[in-house]
Structure formats: C-alpha cells, structure tokens
Coordinates of C-alpha atoms and ligand atoms in Angstrom, one line a residue:
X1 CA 21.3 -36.2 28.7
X2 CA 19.8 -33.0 30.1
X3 CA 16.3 -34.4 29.5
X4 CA 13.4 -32.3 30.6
X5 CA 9.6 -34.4 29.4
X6 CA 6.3 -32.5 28.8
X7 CA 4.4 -35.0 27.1
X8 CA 4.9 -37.7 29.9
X9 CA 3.2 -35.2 32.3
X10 CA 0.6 -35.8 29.8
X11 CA -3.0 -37.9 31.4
X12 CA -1.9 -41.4 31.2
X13 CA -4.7 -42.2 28.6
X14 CA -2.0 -40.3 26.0
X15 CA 0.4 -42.7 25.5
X16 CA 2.0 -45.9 26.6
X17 CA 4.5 -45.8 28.9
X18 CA 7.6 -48.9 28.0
X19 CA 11.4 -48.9 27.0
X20 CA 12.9 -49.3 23.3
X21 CA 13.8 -53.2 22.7
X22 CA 17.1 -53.9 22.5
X23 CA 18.8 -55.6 19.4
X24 CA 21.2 -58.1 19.3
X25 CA 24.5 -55.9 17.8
X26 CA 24.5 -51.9 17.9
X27 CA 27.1 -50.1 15.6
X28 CA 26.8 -46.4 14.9
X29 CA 26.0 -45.4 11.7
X30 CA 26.3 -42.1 11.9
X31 CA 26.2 -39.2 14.2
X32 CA 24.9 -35.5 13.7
X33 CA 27.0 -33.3 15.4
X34 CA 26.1 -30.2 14.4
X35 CA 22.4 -30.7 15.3
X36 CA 23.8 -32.7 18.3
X37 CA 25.7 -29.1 19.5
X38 CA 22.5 -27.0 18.3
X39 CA 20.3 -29.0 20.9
X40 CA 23.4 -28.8 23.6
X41 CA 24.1 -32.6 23.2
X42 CA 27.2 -34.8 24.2
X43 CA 28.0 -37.4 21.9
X44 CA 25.1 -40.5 23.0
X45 CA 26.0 -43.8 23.6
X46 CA 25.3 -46.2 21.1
X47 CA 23.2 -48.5 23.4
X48 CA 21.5 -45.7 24.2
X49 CA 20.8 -44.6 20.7
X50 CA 19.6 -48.6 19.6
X51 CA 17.6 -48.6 22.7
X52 CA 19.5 -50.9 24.5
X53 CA 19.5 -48.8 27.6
X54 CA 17.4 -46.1 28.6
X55 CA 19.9 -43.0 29.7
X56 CA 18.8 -41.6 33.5
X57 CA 15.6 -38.9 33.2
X58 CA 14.0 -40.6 29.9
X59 CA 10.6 -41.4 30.5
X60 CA 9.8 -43.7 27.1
X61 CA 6.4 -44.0 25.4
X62 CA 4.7 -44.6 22.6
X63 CA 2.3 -42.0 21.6
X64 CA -1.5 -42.6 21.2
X65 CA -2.6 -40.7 17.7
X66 CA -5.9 -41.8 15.2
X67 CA -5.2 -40.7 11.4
X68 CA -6.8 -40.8 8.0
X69 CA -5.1 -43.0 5.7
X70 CA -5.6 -42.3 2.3
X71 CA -8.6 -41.1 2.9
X72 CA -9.7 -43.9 5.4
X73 CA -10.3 -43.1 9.0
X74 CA -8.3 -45.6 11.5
X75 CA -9.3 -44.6 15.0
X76 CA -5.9 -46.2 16.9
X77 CA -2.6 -46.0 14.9
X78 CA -0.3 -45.0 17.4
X79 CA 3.5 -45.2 17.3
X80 CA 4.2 -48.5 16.1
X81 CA 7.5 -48.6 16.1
X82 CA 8.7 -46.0 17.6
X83 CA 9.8 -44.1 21.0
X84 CA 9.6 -40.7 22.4
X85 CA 13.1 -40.4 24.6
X86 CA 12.0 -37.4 25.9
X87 CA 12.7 -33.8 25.4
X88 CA 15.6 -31.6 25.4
X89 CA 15.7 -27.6 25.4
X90 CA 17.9 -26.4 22.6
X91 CA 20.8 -23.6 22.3
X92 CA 17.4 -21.6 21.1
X93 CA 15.4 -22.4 24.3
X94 CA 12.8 -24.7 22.2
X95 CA 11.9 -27.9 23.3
X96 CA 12.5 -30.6 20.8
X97 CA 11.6 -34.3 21.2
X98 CA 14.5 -37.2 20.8
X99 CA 12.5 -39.9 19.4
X100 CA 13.6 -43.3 18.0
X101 CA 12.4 -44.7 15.2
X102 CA 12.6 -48.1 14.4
X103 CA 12.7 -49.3 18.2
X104 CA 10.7 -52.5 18.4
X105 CA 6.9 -52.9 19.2
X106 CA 5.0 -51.2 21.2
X107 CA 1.0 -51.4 22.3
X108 CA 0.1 -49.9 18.7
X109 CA 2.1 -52.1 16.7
X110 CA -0.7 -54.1 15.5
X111 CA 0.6 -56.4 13.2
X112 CA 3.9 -54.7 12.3
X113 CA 7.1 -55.8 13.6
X114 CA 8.3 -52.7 15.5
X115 CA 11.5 -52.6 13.4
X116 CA 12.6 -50.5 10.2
X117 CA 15.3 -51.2 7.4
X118 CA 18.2 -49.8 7.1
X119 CA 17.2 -48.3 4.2
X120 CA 14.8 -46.5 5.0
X121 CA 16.0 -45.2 8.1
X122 CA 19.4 -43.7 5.5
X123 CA 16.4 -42.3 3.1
X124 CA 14.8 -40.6 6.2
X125 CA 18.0 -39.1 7.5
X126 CA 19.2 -37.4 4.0
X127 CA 16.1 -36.3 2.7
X128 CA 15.3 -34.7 6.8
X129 CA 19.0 -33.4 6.6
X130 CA 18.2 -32.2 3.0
X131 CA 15.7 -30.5 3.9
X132 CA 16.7 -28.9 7.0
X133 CA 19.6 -27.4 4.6
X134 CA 17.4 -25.9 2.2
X135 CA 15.4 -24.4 4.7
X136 CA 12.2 -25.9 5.1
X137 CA 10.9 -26.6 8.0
X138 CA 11.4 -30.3 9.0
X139 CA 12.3 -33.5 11.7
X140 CA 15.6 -33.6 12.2
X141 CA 18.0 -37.0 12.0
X142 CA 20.2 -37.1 15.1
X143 CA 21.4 -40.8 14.5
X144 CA 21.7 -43.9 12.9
X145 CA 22.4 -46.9 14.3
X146 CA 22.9 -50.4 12.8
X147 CA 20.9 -53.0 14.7
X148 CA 22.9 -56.2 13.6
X149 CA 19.6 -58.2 13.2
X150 CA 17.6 -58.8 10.2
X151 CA 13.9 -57.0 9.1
X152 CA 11.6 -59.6 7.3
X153 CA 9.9 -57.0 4.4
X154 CA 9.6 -59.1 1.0
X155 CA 13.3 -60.4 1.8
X156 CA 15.7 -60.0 4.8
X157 CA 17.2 -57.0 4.8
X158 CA 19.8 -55.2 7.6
X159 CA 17.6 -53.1 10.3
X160 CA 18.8 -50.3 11.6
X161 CA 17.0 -47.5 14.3
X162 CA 16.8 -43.7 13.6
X163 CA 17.1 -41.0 16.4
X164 CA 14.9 -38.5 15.1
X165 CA 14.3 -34.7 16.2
X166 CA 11.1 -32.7 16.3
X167 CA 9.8 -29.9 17.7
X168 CA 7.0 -32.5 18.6
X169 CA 5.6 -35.4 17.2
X170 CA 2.1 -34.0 17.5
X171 CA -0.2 -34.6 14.3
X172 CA -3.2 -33.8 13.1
X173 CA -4.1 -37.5 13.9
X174 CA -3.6 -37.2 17.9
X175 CA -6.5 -34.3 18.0
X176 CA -8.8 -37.1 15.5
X177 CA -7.4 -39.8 18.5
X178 CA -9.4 -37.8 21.0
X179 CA -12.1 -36.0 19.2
X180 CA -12.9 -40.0 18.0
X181 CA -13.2 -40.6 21.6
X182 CA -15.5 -38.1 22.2
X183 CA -13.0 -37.1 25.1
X184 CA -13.3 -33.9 25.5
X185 CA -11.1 -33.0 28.2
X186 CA -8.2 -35.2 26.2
X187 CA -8.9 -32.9 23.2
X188 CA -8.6 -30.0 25.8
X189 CA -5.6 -30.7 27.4
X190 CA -4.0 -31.1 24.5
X191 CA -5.0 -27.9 22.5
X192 CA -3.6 -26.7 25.8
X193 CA 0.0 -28.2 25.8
X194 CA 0.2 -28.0 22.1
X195 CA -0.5 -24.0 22.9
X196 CA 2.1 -23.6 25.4
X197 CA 4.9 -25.5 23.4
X198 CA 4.2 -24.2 19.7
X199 CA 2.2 -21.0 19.9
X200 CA 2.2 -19.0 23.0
X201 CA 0.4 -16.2 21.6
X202 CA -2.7 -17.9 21.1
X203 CA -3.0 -18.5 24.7
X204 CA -3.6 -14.3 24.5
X205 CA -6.7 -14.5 21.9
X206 CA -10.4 -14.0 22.9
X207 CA -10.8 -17.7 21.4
X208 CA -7.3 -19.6 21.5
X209 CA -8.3 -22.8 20.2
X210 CA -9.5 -20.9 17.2
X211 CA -6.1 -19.3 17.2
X212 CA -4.6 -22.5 17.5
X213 CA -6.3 -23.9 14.9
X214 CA -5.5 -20.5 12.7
X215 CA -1.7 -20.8 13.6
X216 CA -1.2 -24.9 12.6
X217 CA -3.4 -23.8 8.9
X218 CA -0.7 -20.6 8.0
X219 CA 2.3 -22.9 9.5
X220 CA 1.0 -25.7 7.1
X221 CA -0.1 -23.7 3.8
X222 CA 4.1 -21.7 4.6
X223 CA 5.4 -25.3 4.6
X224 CA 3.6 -27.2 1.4
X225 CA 4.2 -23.8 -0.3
X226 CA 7.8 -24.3 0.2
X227 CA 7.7 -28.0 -0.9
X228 CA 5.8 -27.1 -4.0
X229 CA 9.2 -24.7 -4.8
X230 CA 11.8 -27.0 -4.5
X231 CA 9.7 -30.5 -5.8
X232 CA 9.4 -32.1 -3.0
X233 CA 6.5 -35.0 -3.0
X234 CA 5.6 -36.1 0.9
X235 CA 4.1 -39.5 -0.8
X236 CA 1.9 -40.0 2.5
X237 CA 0.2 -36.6 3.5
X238 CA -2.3 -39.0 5.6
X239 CA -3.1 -36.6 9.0
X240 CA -1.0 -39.0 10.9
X241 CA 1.6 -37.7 9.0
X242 CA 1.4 -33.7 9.1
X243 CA 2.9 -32.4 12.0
X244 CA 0.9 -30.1 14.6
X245 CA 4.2 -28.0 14.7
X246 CA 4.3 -27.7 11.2
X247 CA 7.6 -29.3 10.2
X248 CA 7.7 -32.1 7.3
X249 CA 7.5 -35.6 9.4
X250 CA 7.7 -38.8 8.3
X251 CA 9.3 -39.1 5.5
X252 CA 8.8 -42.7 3.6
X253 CA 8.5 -42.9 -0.3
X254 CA 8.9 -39.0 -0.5
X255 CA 10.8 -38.1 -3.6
X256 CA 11.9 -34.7 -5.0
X257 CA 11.0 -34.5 -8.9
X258 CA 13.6 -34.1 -11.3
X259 CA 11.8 -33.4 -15.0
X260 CA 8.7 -31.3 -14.1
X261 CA 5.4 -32.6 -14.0
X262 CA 2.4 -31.8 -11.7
X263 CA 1.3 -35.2 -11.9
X264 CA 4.0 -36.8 -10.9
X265 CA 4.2 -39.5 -8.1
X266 CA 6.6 -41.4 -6.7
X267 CA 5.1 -43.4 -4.1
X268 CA 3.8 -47.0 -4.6
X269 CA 1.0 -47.4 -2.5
X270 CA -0.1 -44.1 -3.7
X271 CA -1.9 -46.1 -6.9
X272 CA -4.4 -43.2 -7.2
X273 CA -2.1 -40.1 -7.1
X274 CA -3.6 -38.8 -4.4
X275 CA -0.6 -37.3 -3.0
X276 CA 0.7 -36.1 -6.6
X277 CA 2.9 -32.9 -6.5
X278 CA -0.3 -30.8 -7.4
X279 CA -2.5 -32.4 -5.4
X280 CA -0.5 -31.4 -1.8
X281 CA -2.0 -28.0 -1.3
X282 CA -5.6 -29.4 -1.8
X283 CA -4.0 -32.4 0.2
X284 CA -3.1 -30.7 3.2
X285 CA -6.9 -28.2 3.0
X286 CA -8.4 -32.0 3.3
X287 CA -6.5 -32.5 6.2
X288 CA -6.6 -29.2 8.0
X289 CA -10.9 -29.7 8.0
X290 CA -10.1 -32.9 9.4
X291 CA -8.1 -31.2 12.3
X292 CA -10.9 -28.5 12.6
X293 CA -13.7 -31.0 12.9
X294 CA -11.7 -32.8 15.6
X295 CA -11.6 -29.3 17.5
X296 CA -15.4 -28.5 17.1
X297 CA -15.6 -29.9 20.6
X298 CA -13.8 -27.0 22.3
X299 CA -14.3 -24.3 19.4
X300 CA -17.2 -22.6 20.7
X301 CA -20.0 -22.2 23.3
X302 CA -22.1 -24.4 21.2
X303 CA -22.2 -26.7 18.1
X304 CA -23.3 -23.5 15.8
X305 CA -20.1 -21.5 17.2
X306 CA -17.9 -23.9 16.7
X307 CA -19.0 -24.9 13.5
X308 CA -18.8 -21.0 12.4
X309 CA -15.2 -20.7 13.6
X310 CA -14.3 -23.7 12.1
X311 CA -15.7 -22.9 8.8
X312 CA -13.8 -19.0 9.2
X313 CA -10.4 -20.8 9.5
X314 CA -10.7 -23.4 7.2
X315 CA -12.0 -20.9 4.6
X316 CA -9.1 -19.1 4.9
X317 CA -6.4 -21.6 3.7
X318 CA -6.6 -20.8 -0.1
X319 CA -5.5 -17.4 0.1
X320 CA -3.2 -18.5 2.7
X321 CA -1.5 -20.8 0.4
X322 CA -1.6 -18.6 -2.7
X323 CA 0.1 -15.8 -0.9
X324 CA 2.8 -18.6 0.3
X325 CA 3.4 -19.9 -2.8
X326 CA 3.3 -16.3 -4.7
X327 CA 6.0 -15.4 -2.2
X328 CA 7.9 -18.8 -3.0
X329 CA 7.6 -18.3 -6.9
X330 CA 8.1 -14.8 -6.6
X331 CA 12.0 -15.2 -4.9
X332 CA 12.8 -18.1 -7.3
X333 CA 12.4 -16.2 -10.7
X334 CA 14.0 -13.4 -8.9
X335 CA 11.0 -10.6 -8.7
X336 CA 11.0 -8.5 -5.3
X337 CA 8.1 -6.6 -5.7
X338 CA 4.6 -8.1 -6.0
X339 CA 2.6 -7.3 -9.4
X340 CA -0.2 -8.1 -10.9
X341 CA 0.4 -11.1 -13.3
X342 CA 3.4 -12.7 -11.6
X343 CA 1.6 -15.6 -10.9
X344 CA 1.0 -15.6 -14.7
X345 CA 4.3 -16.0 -15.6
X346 CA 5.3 -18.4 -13.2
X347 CA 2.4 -20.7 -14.6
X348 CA 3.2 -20.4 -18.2
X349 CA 7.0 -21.2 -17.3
X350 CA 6.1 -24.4 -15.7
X351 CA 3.7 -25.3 -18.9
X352 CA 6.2 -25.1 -20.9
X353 CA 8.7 -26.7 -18.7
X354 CA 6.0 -29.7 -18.6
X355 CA 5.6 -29.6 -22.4
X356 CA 9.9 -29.8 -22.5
X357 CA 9.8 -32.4 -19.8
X358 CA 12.5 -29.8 -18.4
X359 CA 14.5 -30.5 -15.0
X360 CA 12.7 -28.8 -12.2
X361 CA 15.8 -27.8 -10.4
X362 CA 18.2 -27.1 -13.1
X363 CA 15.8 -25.0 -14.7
X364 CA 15.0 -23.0 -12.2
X365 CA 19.3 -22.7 -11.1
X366 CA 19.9 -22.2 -14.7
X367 CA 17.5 -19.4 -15.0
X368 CA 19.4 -18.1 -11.7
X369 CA 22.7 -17.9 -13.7
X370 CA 20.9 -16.0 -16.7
X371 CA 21.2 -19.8 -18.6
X372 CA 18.2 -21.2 -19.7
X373 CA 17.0 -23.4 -22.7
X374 CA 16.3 -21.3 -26.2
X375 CA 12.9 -23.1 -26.2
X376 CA 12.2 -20.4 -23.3
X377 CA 13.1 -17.4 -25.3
X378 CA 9.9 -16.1 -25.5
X379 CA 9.0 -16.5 -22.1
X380 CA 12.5 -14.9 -21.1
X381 CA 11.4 -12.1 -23.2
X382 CA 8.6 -11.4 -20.7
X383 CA 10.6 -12.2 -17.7
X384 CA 13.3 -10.1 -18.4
X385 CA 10.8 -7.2 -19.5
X386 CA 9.0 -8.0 -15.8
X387 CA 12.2 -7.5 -13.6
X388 CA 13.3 -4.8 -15.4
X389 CA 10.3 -2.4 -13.8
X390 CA 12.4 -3.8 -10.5
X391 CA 15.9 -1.7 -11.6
X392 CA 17.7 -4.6 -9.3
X393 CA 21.3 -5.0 -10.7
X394 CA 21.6 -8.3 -12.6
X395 CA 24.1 -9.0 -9.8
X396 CA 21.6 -8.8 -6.9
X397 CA 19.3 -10.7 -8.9
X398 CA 21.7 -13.3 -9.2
X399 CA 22.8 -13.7 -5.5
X400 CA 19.3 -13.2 -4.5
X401 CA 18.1 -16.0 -6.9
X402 CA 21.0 -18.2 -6.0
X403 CA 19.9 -17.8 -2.5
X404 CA 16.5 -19.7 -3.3
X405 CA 17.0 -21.6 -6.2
X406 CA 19.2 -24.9 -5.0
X407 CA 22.0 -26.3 -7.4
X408 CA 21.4 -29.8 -5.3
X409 CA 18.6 -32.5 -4.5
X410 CA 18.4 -35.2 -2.8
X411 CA 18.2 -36.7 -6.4
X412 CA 16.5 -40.3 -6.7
X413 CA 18.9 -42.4 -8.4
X414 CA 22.0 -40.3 -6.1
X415 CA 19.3 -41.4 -2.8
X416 CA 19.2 -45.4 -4.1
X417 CA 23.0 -45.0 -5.2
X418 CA 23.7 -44.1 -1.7
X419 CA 21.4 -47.1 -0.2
X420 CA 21.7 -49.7 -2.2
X421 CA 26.1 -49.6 -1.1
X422 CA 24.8 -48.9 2.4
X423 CA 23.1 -52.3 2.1
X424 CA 26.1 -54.0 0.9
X425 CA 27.9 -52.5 4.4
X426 CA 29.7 -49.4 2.2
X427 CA 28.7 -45.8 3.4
X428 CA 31.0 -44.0 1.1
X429 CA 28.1 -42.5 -1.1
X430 CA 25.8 -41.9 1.5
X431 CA 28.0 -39.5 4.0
X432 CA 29.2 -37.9 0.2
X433 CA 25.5 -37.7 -0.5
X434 CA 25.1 -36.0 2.7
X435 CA 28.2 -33.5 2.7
X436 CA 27.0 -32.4 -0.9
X437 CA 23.2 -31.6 0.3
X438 CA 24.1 -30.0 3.2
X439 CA 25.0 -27.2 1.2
X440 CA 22.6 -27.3 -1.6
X441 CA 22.8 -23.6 -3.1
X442 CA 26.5 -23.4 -2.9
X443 CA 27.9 -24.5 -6.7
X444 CA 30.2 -26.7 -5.0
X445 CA 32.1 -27.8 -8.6
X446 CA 33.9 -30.8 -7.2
X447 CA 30.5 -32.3 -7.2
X448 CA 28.7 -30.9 -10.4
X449 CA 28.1 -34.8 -11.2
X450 CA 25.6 -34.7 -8.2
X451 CA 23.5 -31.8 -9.6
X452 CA 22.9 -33.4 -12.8
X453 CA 19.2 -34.9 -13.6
X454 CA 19.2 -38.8 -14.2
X455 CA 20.1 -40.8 -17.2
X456 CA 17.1 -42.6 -18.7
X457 CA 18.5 -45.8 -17.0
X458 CA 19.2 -44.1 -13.7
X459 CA 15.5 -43.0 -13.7
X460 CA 13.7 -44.0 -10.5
X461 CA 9.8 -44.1 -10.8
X462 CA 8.6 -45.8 -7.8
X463 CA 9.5 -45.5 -4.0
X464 CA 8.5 -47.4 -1.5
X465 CA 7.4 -46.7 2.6
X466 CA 9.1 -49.7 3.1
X467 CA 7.4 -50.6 6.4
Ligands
AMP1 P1 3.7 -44.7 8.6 O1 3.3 -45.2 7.3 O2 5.2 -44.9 8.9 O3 3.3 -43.3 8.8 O4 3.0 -45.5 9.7 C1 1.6 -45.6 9.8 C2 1.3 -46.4 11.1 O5 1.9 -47.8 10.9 C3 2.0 -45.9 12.4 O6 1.1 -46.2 13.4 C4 3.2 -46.7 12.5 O7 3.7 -46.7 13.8 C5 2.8 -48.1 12.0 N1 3.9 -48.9 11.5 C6 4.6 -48.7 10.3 N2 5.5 -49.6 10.2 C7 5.4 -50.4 11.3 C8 6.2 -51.6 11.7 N3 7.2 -52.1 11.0 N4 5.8 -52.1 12.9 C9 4.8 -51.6 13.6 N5 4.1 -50.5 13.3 C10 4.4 -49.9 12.1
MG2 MG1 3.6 -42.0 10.2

C-alpha cells in the first residue's frame, strides 16, 4: 500500500503508537472497489484488513482525543478500538486516512473490549456508503472483514472489523484533548496540521486560527443542513463525534426518519432527545463553542482577543446554517431563485406533513413527480403559484428535483432486514441493500419494494451504538 503518514509525524504525546490484534479466523466480508480505485488501491489482503499483519510503511496508532458526551466532559476518550493505518493520497491528490475499526484494545480502551459486532460494523458501512451516494459529505467503508471470534454485548454475537476512510479522523474532541491539558503548543501544532491538510487558505489570513475555526463552523452548518434534507438522525453528535474535516463520522444508532417528525429519535441511550432531528443544528452550535473555547489559547494576543474572535465566529453559525438549509429546502421543492417567504412554505409543508404523519422521503419524491397527497392541495396551490414566478419548464423542475429528492433510504426495517440474515451468516440482503442505495435518486423499478415506508410491524423505534 502506497502509504504516506502525517499524523504519525505528529509529537509523540498525540497518539499511541501499537499494531491491530489479530483474530483468530479472517474472512472478507466485503470489499469496496470503487472507493478502493478512487484512493489508487490494490485489492488488500485480508490479514491485513483484520489486522493480522501490518502491510510495509503503516505506522499504527491509536489517536489521543477528549469529547463531550452528552453533554459531560471526559478529558481522555481516545480510540478505543480502533487504528489509524495510515494515509494514502487519492486519484484527487487528498490525503485520506485508512483506519480500522473494531481492531482490539488499545491504551484508551478503558473498560471496553477493543472489538465491534458484526452488526454494527454492516450498519456503519451502508448507511457511510448511503450517504456517500446521496452526496453528503461522509467516512467512507473500504472493508469488512469477519473476525471468526465472538463479541460479549448482552449475548455473544459474531465480531467483525471495519476499514474505514476519512479525510481525517480529527474531531472536535482532539482540540478539547489539548486545550484540557492546557498544552498549548499541542493545541498549536495541531491547528497547524489540521490547516495544511483541510484548509490551506487559512494559512493566508491575518488570523488563521480564526480562519480555521470559521472554515470547520460553514463546513459543519453545509453538512447538518444536508442531514436535516434527507432525515438523517446522527444519534451521537457528542464532539468526539463531529469530524474536524467536516464529514459525518461515526455512525452508531443513526437512523434516517421515515414518517416525519422533528422530534423524532432513534437512538437508545439518547433517553432525553438530545440529538432529536430538530435539535442537530442547535446540536452542532453547542459543539462548535466547545471547539472555539478549546482554541481561545491560540485565538488572539490575549484572553480579551481571543474571546472576541471566538464570540465573532461562533455568532455567526445561525445565519450560516439558515442559508444552508434555505439552499437545501429551496432545491428539494424545486425553487431556483431565492424569495422572500420560501422558508414559509417549506415550514408549513413539513407541519402538515407532521400533522399526516407523512413519509419524509416519499413525500418529498412524490412531490418531485407532480404526485402528492390531496390533503396537500392547498399547500400545492401555493407551491405551484410560487414556482410559477420561476417560468422553469415542468420538465426541468422535475429532473432538477429528482436530482435532490432521493427515491431510496437506508430504510430501518431494510437496515435490520439486511443485519439480522448477516447474523445468521446470509449476506444476500445486505450487498442488495447496498447495490439499491448506491444509487438512491435513480427510480430503479426492480426495487420499488425498497423505497416503500415500513409496515406498522416492520417499524423500528430504537437503535442501538451497540458498543
Ligand atoms: P463511540 O460511542 O463509538 O463514539 O465511542 C466513544 C468512546 O468509547 C471512544 O473512545 C471509543 O473508542 C470507545 N469505545 C467504544 N466502544 C468500545 C469498545 N468496544 N472497546 C473499547 N473502547 C470502546
Ligand atoms: Mg466515536
């Protein structure tokens, strides 16, 4: 593997240094080849893949990161059980990590096992994939890899290790590992390499770590926006779980919503909603000051500077986010221009799609194909009246809406479907799950069954981390 490692250049204090475990029986899973070709790959080795042997210029570590856990701050998390490879430059020239997940303990295990099940590691790789084909910004899954021993969770159950992609696996939660230290050439050194790899041009701006900290809020409010358009619920935005880069990481008891409600939440450890579909955007704001408090030690000349920059950035997020999520909106009921009242419209839609207990998606891809519920008529009215100041054929409006509006989710009950036969050894549903959302705005009629919402027995109301 043409490996080429930043972060292990990295003070020593930033990581731990130590191989992947081995497990007892590798079998592949599955392997991505199109991401595999996208990052200039040849197919890996299984053994390397499990972590059974570390392929020539991988330098393996754990990384050191603090985070905020529902609220609570835990100054050491750390990856518990997982492994940075190291990095490869893409077909793109961008520098992505190869990271396994799932790889045994490390120094910040505490008193986790190190391992994952297999199905989690299967939820992680269709909803990443999933959401990598919709377009929104996200870890990739490489790999899957059966390990042929046992996880002890509430009952044995197969574990299997994930070969995950990211830009980086920076988060909010390595700055708070420093800043908690007081160690401020740590925090330094890190704004620094988090600069160089993600956004260059700060490096150019009278005050980069400002800029910094200006670049990870719009790259943040862009992506929640983007979850908030096609359901998605994270389940645990805790700031060892939002990505410095900006892409969706970690993905546990995430869910995507199929009848619309802003309350909803999937998660079960999430017993106070906190991480509720409608609560994300305020969500991530809660974790972005937490980013900007952990940079106050390099944000200005003295604590009244930083503190004033800090307070500038942060303030800026709810415009930020309401432009993201006007443009979001905007595209999905098919209205180019931006007028006054848009926002209106879009609200009183999801009311009454709230009030109907109407499927997020299919409302939204039904509206797409001019088909919608009569119990919209009114509204329609007002649509219609609204793109008509556009003079956009119907046809353009159409494609374009097509274009944003997916026909396919990585549906609950089709996600469990898929997991619970990958338990009993049968991966039939899950690589048909995965060939039907990798091309979610295509109509794709040989799979219509897969677009449709749950019956009331195939509801699923709770997810679980399962860690
Ligand atoms: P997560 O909920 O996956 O974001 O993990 C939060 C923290 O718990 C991270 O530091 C993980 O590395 C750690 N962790 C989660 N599951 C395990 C496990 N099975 N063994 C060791 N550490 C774990
Ligand atoms: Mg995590």
């Amino acid at each position: 593997m043409p490996f080429s490692n930043s972060y292990a250049r990295l003070p020593e204090r930033f990581y731990a240094k130590l191989p992947p475990t081995p497990v007892a029986a590798p079998r592949l899973i599955k392997w991505n080849e199109g991401l595999a070709r996208e990052l200039g790959l040849a197919m890996l080795d299984v053994e390397v893949l499990a972590g059974n042997r570390v392929a020539e210029g991988s330098e393996p570590l754990a990384m050191a990161y603090a985070g905020h856990q529902f609220g609570n701050f835990v100054p050491q998390l750390g990856d518990g059980r997982a492994i940075l490879l190291g990095e490869v430059v893409d077909a793109h020239g961008i520098r992505r990590d190869i990271h396994l997940k799932g790889s045994g303990p490390t120094p910040f295990s505490r008193r986790g096992d190190g391992r994952a099940a297999l199905g989690p590691v299967l939820r992680e790789y269709i909803v990443a994939e999933a959401m990598a084909a919709l377009g929104i910004p996200t870890t990739r899954a490489l790999a899957a890899v059966a390990t042929g021993e046992m996880v002890w969770r509430e009952t044995p159950l197969p574990g299997a290790v994930l070969a995950r992609v990211a830009s980086s696996h920076v988060r909010v939660g390595t700055f708070q590992y420093f800043a908690a230290r007081a160690d401020v050439e740590g925090l330094r050194a890190l704004a620094e390499y988090v600069i160089a790899r993600h956004y260059g041009d700060a490096a150019q701006a009278p005050n980069p770590y400002r800029a910094l900290l200006d670049r990870v809020i719009a790259a943040q409010a862009a992506l929640v926006a983007k979850w908030m358009g096609v359901g998605f619920i994270h389940g645990v935005m805790n700031t060892d779980n939002m990505s410095i880069a900006g892409e969706t990481i970690d993905y546990g008891p995430c869910a995507f919503m199929d009848t619309y409600h802003p309350e909803t939440v999937f998660s079960s450890i999430d017993e106070m909603g906190r991480y509720a579909y409608a609560n994300q955007p305020r969500m991530a704001h809660w974790n972005l000051v937490r980013l900007a408090e952990a940079l106050l030690p390099i944000l200005g000349a003295d604590e009244e500077a930083a503190r004033a920059q800090a307070q500038a950035a942060i303030d800026a997020y709810p415009a930020l986010f309401q432009a993201q999520m006007e443009l979001v909106f905007r595209a999905k009921l098919g209205m180019r221009q931006a007028r006054d009242g848009d926002m209106a419209l879009v609200q009183d839609l999801l009311d009454r799609m709230a009030a109907e207990k109407a499927d997020f998606t299919l409302t939204f891809r039904g509206l797409s194909d001019g088909a919608l519920p009569p119990v919209f008529g009114e509204w329609a009215a007002g649509w219609r009246a609204r793109l008509a100041e556009e003079g956009a054929t119907p046809q353009d409006r159409r494609e374009a809406m097509r274009a944003v509006n997916p026909a396919f989710i990585a549906r609950n009950h089709r996600v469990e479907e898929a997991l619970a036969a990958a338990n009993e050894n049968d991966f039939a549903p899950f690589e048909t799950l995965l060939s039907v959302l990798s091309k979610p705005y295509d109509d794709q009629p040989e799979y219509a069954a897969y677009r449709d919402a749950p019956r009331p027995e195939q509801v699923v109301l709770r997810t679980f981390c399962g860690t």
